Amino acid sequence: MSFKNLGLSEPILKALSHKGYKDPTPIQEKSIPAILEGKDVMASAQTGTGKTASFTLPILNILSHPKNDHKGHHVRALIITPTRELAAQVRENVLTYGSNLDLRSTAIYGGARIHNQQLKLKKGVDILVATPGRLLDLYNQKSVNFNKVEILVLDEADQMLDMGFIHDIKKIISLLPEKRQNLMFTATFSNSFRKLANELVDNPTEISVTSDNETAANVDHYVHPVDKSRKAELLIELIETENWKQALVFTRTKHGADRLTKQLLKVDIKAAAIHGNKTQNNRMKALDSFKNNRIRILVATDVAARGIDIPNMQQVINFDVPTVAKDYVHRIGRTGRAGKFGKAISLVSADEFNLLQDIERLLEQTLDRKIIDGFEPDHSIPVTNHEVAKKKVNNQRGFKKRFNSRRRR
């Protein structure tokens, strides 16, 4: 199937063709027709599968048939995202695919001058991409009007709930017209996500093209056992010996990201860090430098990196093993995008073995251990028995199923 079969208008098809896109991904193929039909949608797909275009394309198509003007700070489509970077990324999608349409859009988020955002909103916009906190700030200052909202999108809804935005989201929803189309996109159908969906969407079309533990088939996963004190040294060794042109490296903490960046710069490896303590200007500058190959290594925390879309990212490095297993799936979704090959490499010290086990149980597979010569750890990383891991996962699922069955009685 091609995009031409999905009911999109010629100006949008022209923009897609200009970008070299001919065939929709599975999530796009299922979501776009349902949204164009005006249905509420809740959709789940792993990162790198084209979720953003799944809702921006049909929204552009719907709004290209004007129903009202821009006056009075009005907004027609409201897209809410958890992070500044993701808001900017979604706006970039809107500009790219809507390049041949007469539609106004902007993105608002914290860390940028609120006065400039107020000026843009004063002219009115068709599509507003926003983070929850800044959106409420501007609403309270009467800089934005929700009376004409036709479509609401919650993007990366599971992460917004994880980050504690539930009260802000409910407040925003209470300010919107009751009659509207609701779209919820997520990486995982968590219990908290479904609870919110039950309050928000009306007889939704449910779309899922992945399970919570599924990763791209074209990504190789492996572990380098190493002592914690030698992780930075090993990372530098890998960068140089493997001749990585670029890599995205995840740390657990903001302080850890800054410390690692300084260690890389000290050996003349161009690097930058992005995390919540960085100003928005610094975060966007670092991301832009990375995308344009001016820096070699981008060091990020989980929150800052959610939604980053970097074409041809060949490797993602877990400098620290994530404390929540599903975050591993989100992290490595930065590589192997759009069917391209990628590597997911984890530097694991003995004290992180339990966290690694949690990931292997989630994935239902044992990740290959590869010890690098000269970096043999003092304490080895045991190999998880895949069948044992799978059995534990199945036992947990069986328990949840029995528990939920009892609750329904």
Coordinates of C-alpha atoms in Angstrom, one line a residue:
M1 CA 0.0 0.0 0.0
S2 CA 1.2 3.5 -0.8
F3 CA 0.3 6.9 0.8
K4 CA -1.9 7.6 -2.2
N5 CA -4.3 4.8 -1.0
L6 CA -4.8 6.4 2.4
G7 CA -7.0 9.4 1.3
L8 CA -4.4 12.2 1.8
S9 CA -4.6 15.3 -0.3
E10 CA -2.3 16.1 -3.2
P11 CA -0.3 18.8 -1.4
I12 CA 0.5 16.4 1.4
L13 CA 1.4 13.6 -1.0
K14 CA 3.7 16.1 -2.8
A15 CA 5.5 16.9 0.5
L16 CA 5.9 13.2 1.3
S17 CA 7.3 12.5 -2.2
H18 CA 9.7 15.4 -1.8
K19 CA 11.0 13.6 1.4
G20 CA 11.3 10.3 -0.5
Y21 CA 8.4 8.6 1.4
K22 CA 6.3 6.3 -0.7
D23 CA 4.9 3.6 1.6
P24 CA 3.4 4.1 5.0
T25 CA 4.6 2.2 8.1
P26 CA 2.2 -0.3 9.7
I27 CA 1.1 2.3 12.4
Q28 CA 0.5 4.9 9.7
E29 CA -1.4 2.5 7.5
K30 CA -3.8 1.7 10.4
S31 CA -4.0 5.1 12.0
I32 CA -4.4 7.6 9.1
P33 CA -7.7 6.2 7.7
A34 CA -9.3 6.0 11.1
I35 CA -8.3 9.6 12.0
L36 CA -9.5 10.9 8.6
E37 CA -12.9 9.2 9.3
G38 CA -13.1 11.3 12.5
K39 CA -12.8 8.4 14.9
D40 CA -11.2 8.7 18.4
V41 CA -7.9 6.6 18.3
M42 CA -5.6 5.1 20.9
A43 CA -2.5 3.7 19.3
S44 CA 0.6 2.0 20.5
A45 CA 3.8 1.4 18.6
Q46 CA 7.5 1.2 19.4
T47 CA 9.7 4.2 18.8
G48 CA 11.1 4.7 15.3
T49 CA 7.9 3.4 13.6
G50 CA 6.6 6.8 12.4
K51 CA 4.0 7.5 15.2
T52 CA 4.3 11.3 14.7
A53 CA 3.4 11.2 11.0
S54 CA 0.5 8.9 12.0
F55 CA -1.3 11.8 13.5
T56 CA 0.3 14.9 11.9
L57 CA -0.5 13.8 8.3
P58 CA -4.3 13.3 8.8
I59 CA -4.5 16.4 11.0
L60 CA -3.0 18.5 8.2
N61 CA -5.4 16.9 5.8
I62 CA -8.5 17.7 8.0
L63 CA -7.4 21.2 8.8
S64 CA -6.6 22.1 5.2
H65 CA -10.4 22.5 4.8
P66 CA -10.9 25.7 6.9
K67 CA -13.8 26.0 9.3
N68 CA -12.8 29.2 11.1
D69 CA -10.3 32.0 11.0
H70 CA -7.2 32.6 13.1
K71 CA -8.5 35.6 15.1
G72 CA -8.8 35.6 18.9
H73 CA -5.9 33.3 19.9
H74 CA -7.9 30.3 18.6
V75 CA -6.4 26.9 18.1
R76 CA -7.9 24.1 15.9
A77 CA -5.6 21.2 16.8
L78 CA -3.8 20.9 20.1
I79 CA -0.9 18.4 20.4
I80 CA 0.4 17.9 23.9
T81 CA 3.9 16.3 24.4
P82 CA 5.9 15.6 27.6
T83 CA 9.2 17.3 26.6
R84 CA 10.5 20.4 24.9
E85 CA 12.5 18.3 22.4
L86 CA 9.5 16.2 21.4
A87 CA 7.4 19.4 21.0
A88 CA 10.0 20.8 18.6
Q89 CA 10.2 17.5 16.8
V90 CA 6.5 17.3 16.2
R91 CA 6.4 21.0 15.0
E92 CA 9.1 20.1 12.6
N93 CA 7.0 17.3 11.2
V94 CA 4.0 19.7 10.8
L95 CA 6.2 22.2 8.9
T96 CA 7.7 19.4 6.7
Y97 CA 4.4 17.7 5.7
G98 CA 2.4 20.9 5.6
S99 CA 4.9 22.8 3.5
N100 CA 2.3 23.1 0.6
L101 CA -0.6 24.1 2.8
D102 CA -1.7 27.5 4.2
L103 CA -1.8 26.5 7.8
R104 CA -0.2 28.2 10.8
S105 CA 1.5 26.3 13.6
T106 CA 3.8 26.9 16.5
A107 CA 5.3 25.1 19.5
I108 CA 5.4 26.4 23.0
Y109 CA 7.3 25.0 26.0
G110 CA 9.2 26.0 29.0
G111 CA 12.8 27.3 28.8
A112 CA 11.9 29.7 26.0
R113 CA 10.8 33.4 26.2
I114 CA 7.1 33.4 27.0
H115 CA 6.7 36.9 25.4
N116 CA 7.7 35.6 22.0
Q117 CA 5.3 32.7 22.3
Q118 CA 2.5 35.1 23.3
L119 CA 3.1 37.1 20.1
K120 CA 2.8 34.0 17.9
L121 CA -0.4 32.9 19.6
K122 CA -1.9 36.4 19.3
K123 CA -2.1 35.8 15.5
G124 CA -3.9 32.5 16.0
V125 CA -2.7 29.1 14.9
D126 CA -4.2 26.1 13.3
I127 CA -1.9 23.6 15.1
L128 CA -0.4 24.2 18.5
V129 CA 2.2 21.8 19.9
A130 CA 2.8 22.3 23.6
T131 CA 4.1 20.9 26.9
P132 CA 1.5 20.9 29.7
G133 CA 3.0 23.4 32.1
R134 CA 3.7 26.2 29.6
L135 CA 0.4 25.7 28.0
L136 CA -1.5 26.2 31.3
D137 CA 0.7 29.3 32.0
L138 CA -0.3 30.9 28.7
Y139 CA -3.9 29.9 29.2
N140 CA -3.9 31.6 32.7
Q141 CA -2.5 34.7 31.0
K142 CA -5.3 34.6 28.5
S143 CA -2.9 34.2 25.6
V144 CA -4.5 31.1 24.2
N145 CA -8.2 30.2 23.5
F146 CA -9.4 26.6 23.5
N147 CA -13.0 27.3 22.3
K148 CA -12.3 26.2 18.7
V149 CA -10.2 23.1 19.4
E150 CA -11.4 20.3 17.0
I151 CA -8.7 17.7 17.6
L152 CA -6.7 16.8 20.8
V153 CA -3.6 14.7 20.6
L154 CA -1.7 13.3 23.6
D155 CA 1.7 12.2 22.3
E156 CA 3.8 9.8 24.3
A157 CA 0.9 9.7 26.7
D158 CA 2.5 6.9 28.8
Q159 CA 5.6 9.1 29.5
M160 CA 3.4 12.1 30.5
L161 CA 1.8 10.0 33.1
D162 CA 5.1 8.7 34.3
M163 CA 6.4 12.2 34.6
G164 CA 3.4 13.2 36.8
F165 CA 1.5 15.4 34.3
I166 CA -1.8 13.7 35.0
H167 CA -3.3 16.7 36.9
D168 CA -2.2 19.2 34.2
I169 CA -3.6 17.0 31.5
K170 CA -7.0 16.6 33.2
K171 CA -7.1 20.4 33.8
I172 CA -6.4 21.1 30.1
I173 CA -9.0 18.5 29.0
S174 CA -11.6 20.2 31.2
L175 CA -11.1 23.5 29.3
L176 CA -11.7 22.0 25.9
P177 CA -14.9 21.8 23.9
E178 CA -16.7 18.5 24.7
K179 CA -17.2 17.8 21.0
R180 CA -13.8 17.0 19.6
Q181 CA -11.7 14.2 18.2
N182 CA -9.3 12.6 20.7
L183 CA -6.1 10.9 19.6
M184 CA -3.7 9.1 22.1
F185 CA -0.4 7.8 21.0
T186 CA 1.9 5.8 23.2
A187 CA 4.8 3.4 23.3
T188 CA 3.0 1.1 25.7
F189 CA -0.6 0.4 26.7
S190 CA 0.1 0.7 30.5
N191 CA -2.7 0.4 33.1
S192 CA -2.5 4.1 33.9
F193 CA -2.7 4.9 30.1
R194 CA -5.9 2.8 29.8
K195 CA -7.4 4.5 32.8
L196 CA -6.9 7.9 31.3
A197 CA -8.1 6.7 27.9
N198 CA -11.4 5.4 29.5
E199 CA -12.0 9.0 30.8
L200 CA -11.1 10.7 27.6
V201 CA -11.8 8.8 24.4
D202 CA -15.3 7.8 23.0
N203 CA -15.5 4.3 21.6
P204 CA -12.0 4.5 20.3
T205 CA -10.3 2.6 17.5
E206 CA -7.6 0.7 19.3
I207 CA -4.4 0.2 17.2
S208 CA -1.3 -1.7 18.3
V209 CA 1.5 -2.8 16.1
T210 CA 3.9 -3.9 18.9
S211 CA 3.9 -5.4 22.4
D212 CA 5.5 -3.7 25.4
N213 CA 8.6 -5.8 25.1
E214 CA 9.2 -5.7 21.4
T215 CA 12.2 -4.1 19.8
A216 CA 13.2 -3.6 16.2
A217 CA 14.3 -6.9 14.6
N218 CA 17.2 -5.0 12.8
V219 CA 18.9 -4.0 16.1
D220 CA 21.7 -6.1 17.6
H221 CA 21.8 -6.1 21.4
Y222 CA 24.9 -7.0 23.4
V223 CA 26.5 -6.4 26.8
H224 CA 30.1 -5.4 27.6
P225 CA 30.8 -6.5 31.2
V226 CA 33.1 -3.9 32.8
D227 CA 34.0 -2.6 36.2
K228 CA 32.1 0.6 37.1
S229 CA 35.3 2.6 37.5
R230 CA 36.4 1.8 34.0
K231 CA 33.2 2.5 32.0
A232 CA 34.3 5.8 30.7
E233 CA 37.6 4.4 29.7
L234 CA 35.9 1.5 27.8
L235 CA 33.5 3.9 26.1
I236 CA 36.4 6.0 24.8
E237 CA 38.1 2.8 23.6
L238 CA 35.0 1.7 21.7
I239 CA 34.5 5.1 20.1
E240 CA 38.0 5.1 18.8
T241 CA 38.6 1.4 17.8
E242 CA 35.1 1.0 16.3
N243 CA 35.5 4.4 14.6
W244 CA 32.0 5.5 15.5
K245 CA 31.1 8.6 13.6
Q246 CA 28.3 9.3 16.1
A247 CA 26.6 7.7 19.1
L248 CA 23.9 8.5 21.5
V249 CA 24.9 7.6 25.1
F250 CA 22.4 7.3 28.0
T251 CA 23.3 8.0 31.6
R252 CA 21.0 7.6 34.6
T253 CA 21.6 11.0 36.1
K254 CA 22.1 14.6 35.0
H255 CA 25.4 14.8 37.0
G256 CA 26.6 11.6 35.3
A257 CA 25.8 13.1 31.9
D258 CA 27.9 16.2 32.6
R259 CA 30.8 14.2 34.1
L260 CA 31.0 11.8 31.2
T261 CA 30.8 14.7 28.7
K262 CA 33.8 16.4 30.4
Q263 CA 35.7 13.1 30.2
L264 CA 35.1 12.8 26.5
L265 CA 36.0 16.4 25.8
K266 CA 39.3 15.9 27.7
V267 CA 40.4 13.3 25.1
D268 CA 39.3 15.5 22.2
I269 CA 36.1 13.6 21.5
K270 CA 33.5 16.3 20.6
A271 CA 30.5 15.7 22.9
A272 CA 27.6 17.5 24.5
A273 CA 25.0 16.7 27.2
I274 CA 21.3 17.3 27.3
H275 CA 19.2 16.9 30.4
G276 CA 16.6 18.8 32.5
N277 CA 19.0 21.2 34.1
K278 CA 20.2 22.6 30.7
T279 CA 18.5 25.7 29.4
Q280 CA 16.2 25.1 26.4
N281 CA 18.6 27.0 24.2
N282 CA 21.6 24.8 25.2
R283 CA 19.5 21.7 24.7
M284 CA 18.4 22.7 21.2
K285 CA 21.9 23.9 20.3
A286 CA 23.4 20.5 21.4
L287 CA 20.7 18.5 19.5
D288 CA 21.2 20.7 16.4
S289 CA 25.0 20.2 16.5
F290 CA 24.5 16.5 16.8
K291 CA 22.1 16.3 13.9
N292 CA 24.4 18.3 11.7
N293 CA 27.5 16.2 12.7
R294 CA 29.3 19.0 14.5
I295 CA 29.6 16.8 17.6
R296 CA 30.3 13.1 17.7
I297 CA 28.7 12.0 21.0
L298 CA 25.4 13.1 22.5
V299 CA 25.1 12.2 26.2
A300 CA 21.5 12.2 27.4
T301 CA 19.2 11.3 30.3
D302 CA 16.0 9.4 29.6
V303 CA 13.6 12.4 29.8
A304 CA 15.7 14.7 27.6
A305 CA 16.0 12.1 24.9
R306 CA 12.4 11.0 24.5
G307 CA 11.2 11.8 21.0
I308 CA 14.6 12.6 19.6
D309 CA 14.6 11.5 15.9
I310 CA 18.0 11.3 14.4
P311 CA 18.3 9.7 11.0
N312 CA 20.9 6.9 10.5
M313 CA 21.7 6.6 14.2
Q314 CA 23.7 3.4 14.1
Q315 CA 24.4 2.8 17.8
V316 CA 22.8 3.6 21.2
I317 CA 25.0 3.1 24.3
N318 CA 23.6 2.4 27.8
F319 CA 26.4 3.8 29.8
D320 CA 24.2 3.2 32.8
V321 CA 21.6 0.4 32.8
P322 CA 18.1 1.9 33.1
T323 CA 16.4 1.3 36.5
V324 CA 13.1 0.7 34.7
A325 CA 13.2 -2.2 32.2
K326 CA 10.8 -0.6 29.6
D327 CA 13.1 2.4 29.4
Y328 CA 15.6 0.1 27.7
V329 CA 13.1 -0.3 24.9
H330 CA 12.5 3.4 24.6
R331 CA 16.3 4.1 24.6
I332 CA 17.2 1.7 21.9
G333 CA 14.3 2.9 19.8
R334 CA 16.6 5.8 18.8
T335 CA 18.5 3.3 16.5
G336 CA 17.3 0.9 13.9
R337 CA 14.7 3.4 12.7
A338 CA 12.8 3.1 9.4
G339 CA 14.2 -0.4 8.8
K340 CA 17.9 0.5 9.1
F341 CA 20.4 -1.5 11.0
G342 CA 21.4 -0.5 14.5
K343 CA 23.3 -1.6 17.6
A344 CA 22.2 -1.4 21.3
I345 CA 25.3 -1.7 23.5
S346 CA 25.1 -1.8 27.3
L347 CA 28.1 -1.3 29.6
V348 CA 27.2 -3.3 32.6
S349 CA 29.0 -3.5 36.0
A350 CA 28.3 -6.3 38.6
D351 CA 26.1 -4.1 40.7
E352 CA 23.7 -3.6 37.7
F353 CA 23.1 -7.3 37.1
N354 CA 19.6 -7.3 38.6
L355 CA 18.6 -4.4 36.4
L356 CA 20.0 -6.3 33.4
Q357 CA 18.0 -9.4 34.4
D358 CA 14.8 -7.3 34.5
I359 CA 15.5 -6.2 30.9
E360 CA 16.1 -9.7 29.8
R361 CA 12.9 -10.9 31.4
L362 CA 11.0 -8.1 29.6
L363 CA 12.6 -9.0 26.3
E364 CA 12.4 -12.7 27.0
Q365 CA 15.9 -13.2 25.7
T366 CA 19.5 -13.3 27.0
L367 CA 21.7 -10.5 25.7
D368 CA 25.1 -11.6 24.4
R369 CA 28.0 -10.9 26.8
K370 CA 31.2 -9.6 25.0
I371 CA 34.2 -9.0 27.2
I372 CA 36.7 -6.5 25.6
D373 CA 40.4 -7.4 25.9
G374 CA 42.0 -5.4 28.6
F375 CA 38.7 -4.5 30.3
E376 CA 38.0 -7.9 32.0
P377 CA 35.9 -7.1 35.1
D378 CA 36.9 -8.2 38.6
H379 CA 33.3 -9.4 39.0
S380 CA 31.7 -11.3 36.2
I381 CA 28.1 -10.7 34.9
P382 CA 26.3 -14.1 35.1
V383 CA 24.3 -15.3 32.0
T384 CA 20.6 -15.2 32.6
N385 CA 18.9 -18.5 31.8
H386 CA 16.5 -17.4 29.0
E387 CA 14.0 -20.2 29.8
V388 CA 13.9 -19.2 33.5
A389 CA 13.5 -15.6 32.5
K390 CA 10.6 -16.5 30.2
K391 CA 9.0 -18.7 32.8
K392 CA 9.1 -15.8 35.3
V393 CA 7.5 -13.4 32.8
N394 CA 4.7 -16.0 32.1
N395 CA 4.2 -16.6 35.8
Q396 CA 3.8 -12.8 36.4
R397 CA 1.4 -12.5 33.4
G398 CA -0.6 -15.5 34.7
F399 CA -0.8 -13.9 38.2
K400 CA -2.0 -10.6 36.8
K401 CA -4.6 -12.4 34.7
R402 CA -5.9 -14.3 37.7
F403 CA -5.8 -11.2 39.9
N404 CA -7.8 -9.1 37.3
S405 CA -10.3 -12.0 36.9
R406 CA -10.9 -12.0 40.7
R407 CA -11.4 -8.2 40.6
R408 CA -14.0 -8.5 37.9
R409 CA -16.0 -11.0 40.0

